[in-house]
Coordinates of C-alpha atoms in Angstrom, one line a residue:
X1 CA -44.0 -29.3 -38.6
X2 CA -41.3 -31.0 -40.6
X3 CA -41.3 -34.4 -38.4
X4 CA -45.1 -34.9 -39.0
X5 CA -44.1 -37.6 -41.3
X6 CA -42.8 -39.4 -38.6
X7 CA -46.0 -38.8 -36.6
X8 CA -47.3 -42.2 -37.9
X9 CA -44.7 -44.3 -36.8
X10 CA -44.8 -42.3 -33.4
X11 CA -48.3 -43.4 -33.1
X12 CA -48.4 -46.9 -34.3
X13 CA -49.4 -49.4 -31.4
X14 CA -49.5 -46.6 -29.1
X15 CA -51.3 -47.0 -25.5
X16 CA -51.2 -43.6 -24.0
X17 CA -50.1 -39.7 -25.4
X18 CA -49.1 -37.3 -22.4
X19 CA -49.2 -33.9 -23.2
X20 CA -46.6 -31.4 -21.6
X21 CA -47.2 -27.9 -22.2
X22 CA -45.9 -24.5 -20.8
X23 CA -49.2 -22.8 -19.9
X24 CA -48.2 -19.4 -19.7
X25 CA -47.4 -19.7 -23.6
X26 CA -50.8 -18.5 -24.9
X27 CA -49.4 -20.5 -28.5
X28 CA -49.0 -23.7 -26.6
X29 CA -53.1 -23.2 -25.2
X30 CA -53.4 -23.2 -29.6
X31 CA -50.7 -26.5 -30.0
X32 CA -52.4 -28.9 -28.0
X33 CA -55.4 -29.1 -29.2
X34 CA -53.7 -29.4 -32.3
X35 CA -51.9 -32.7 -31.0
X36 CA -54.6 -33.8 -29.1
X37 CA -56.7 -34.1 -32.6
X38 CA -54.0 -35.9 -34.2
X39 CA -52.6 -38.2 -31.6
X40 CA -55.8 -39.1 -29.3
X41 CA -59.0 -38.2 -31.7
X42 CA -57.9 -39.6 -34.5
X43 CA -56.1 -42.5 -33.4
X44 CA -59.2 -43.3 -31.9
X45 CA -57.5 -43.4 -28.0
X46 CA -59.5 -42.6 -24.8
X47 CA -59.7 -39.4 -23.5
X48 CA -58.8 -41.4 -20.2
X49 CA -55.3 -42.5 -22.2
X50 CA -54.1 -38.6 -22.2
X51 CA -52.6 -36.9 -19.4
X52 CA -51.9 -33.2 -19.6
X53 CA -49.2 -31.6 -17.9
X54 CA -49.0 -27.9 -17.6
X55 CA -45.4 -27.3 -16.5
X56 CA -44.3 -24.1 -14.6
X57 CA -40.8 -23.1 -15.4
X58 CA -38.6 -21.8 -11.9
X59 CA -39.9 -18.4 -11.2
X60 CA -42.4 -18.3 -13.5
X61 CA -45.1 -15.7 -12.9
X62 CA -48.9 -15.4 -13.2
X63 CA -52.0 -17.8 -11.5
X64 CA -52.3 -20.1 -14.2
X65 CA -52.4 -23.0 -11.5
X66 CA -56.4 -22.1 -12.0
X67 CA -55.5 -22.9 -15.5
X68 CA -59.2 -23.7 -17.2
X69 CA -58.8 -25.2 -20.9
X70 CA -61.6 -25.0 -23.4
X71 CA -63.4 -28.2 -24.7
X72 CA -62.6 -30.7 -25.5
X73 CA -59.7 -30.3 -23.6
X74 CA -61.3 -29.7 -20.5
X75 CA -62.5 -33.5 -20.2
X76 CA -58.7 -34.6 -19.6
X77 CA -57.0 -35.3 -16.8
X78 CA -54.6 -32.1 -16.1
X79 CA -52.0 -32.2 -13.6
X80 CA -49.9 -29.1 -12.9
X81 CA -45.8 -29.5 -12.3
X82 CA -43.2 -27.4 -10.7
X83 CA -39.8 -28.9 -10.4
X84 CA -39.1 -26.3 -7.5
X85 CA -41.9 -27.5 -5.2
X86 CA -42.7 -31.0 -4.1
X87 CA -42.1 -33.0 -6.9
X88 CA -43.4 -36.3 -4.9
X89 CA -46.9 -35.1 -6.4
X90 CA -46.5 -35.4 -9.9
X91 CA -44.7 -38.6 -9.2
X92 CA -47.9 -39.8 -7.9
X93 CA -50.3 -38.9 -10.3
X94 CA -47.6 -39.9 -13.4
X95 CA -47.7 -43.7 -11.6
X96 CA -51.7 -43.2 -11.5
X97 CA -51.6 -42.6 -15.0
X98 CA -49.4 -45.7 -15.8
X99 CA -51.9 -47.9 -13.8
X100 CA -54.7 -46.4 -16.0
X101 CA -53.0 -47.4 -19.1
X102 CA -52.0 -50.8 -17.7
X103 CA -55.5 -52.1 -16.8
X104 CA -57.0 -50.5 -20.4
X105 CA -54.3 -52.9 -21.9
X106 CA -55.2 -55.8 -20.0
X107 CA -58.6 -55.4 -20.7
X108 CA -58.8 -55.0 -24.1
X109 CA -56.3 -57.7 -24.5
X110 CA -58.3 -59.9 -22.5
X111 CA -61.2 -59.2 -24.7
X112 CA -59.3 -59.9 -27.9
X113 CA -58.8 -63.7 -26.3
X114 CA -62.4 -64.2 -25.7
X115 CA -63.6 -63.3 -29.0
X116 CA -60.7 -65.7 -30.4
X117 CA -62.1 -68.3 -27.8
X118 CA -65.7 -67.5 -28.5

């Protein structure tokens, strides 16, 4: 992709990488284990610091809410959203998420100040 240069700056100091991906799209299935190499692997983050969101367009057709990815993809956190049904949902788990990321900050910046103590 010609923005891969940027992809660096993109990640510098980064916290968390959600993933949004149409799931129906059997290319897309290929992409993101593509960007989950570069953006969570290598970077080194958590697996618990990527959220995957398979989103279903209006209408869309086909069962892929029993969507089942392939390792290592499978040991994410994958949350389905549909803008035409109860969006509350998604709301939910995106805040869940945040949390997640919040208290991995805290933490780690919490151990950064005890080794400086220590």
């Amino acid at each position: 992709s010609r923005f891969e240069t940027c992809w660096p700056a993109l990640m510098k100091d980064c916290h968390g990488v959600i993933i949004i991906f149409n799931p129906e799209l059997p290319s897309h299935l290929k992409e993101i284990e593509m960007w989950y190499s570069c953006f969570v692997q290598q970077q080194p983050l958590l697996d618990s610091q990527c959220l995957l969101v398979a989103h279903h367009k209006p209408g869309s057709a086909g069962d892929t809410e029993n969507l089942t990815l392939a390792y290592p993809l499978n040991k994410l956190k994958l949350i389905h959203s549909n803008l035409e049904e109860d969006p509350e949902d998604v709301r939910m788990e995106f805040i869940k998420y945040f949390r997640s990321i919040i208290t991995i900050i805290n933490e780690s910046r919490e151990r950064e100040e005890m080794s400086i103590i220590s």
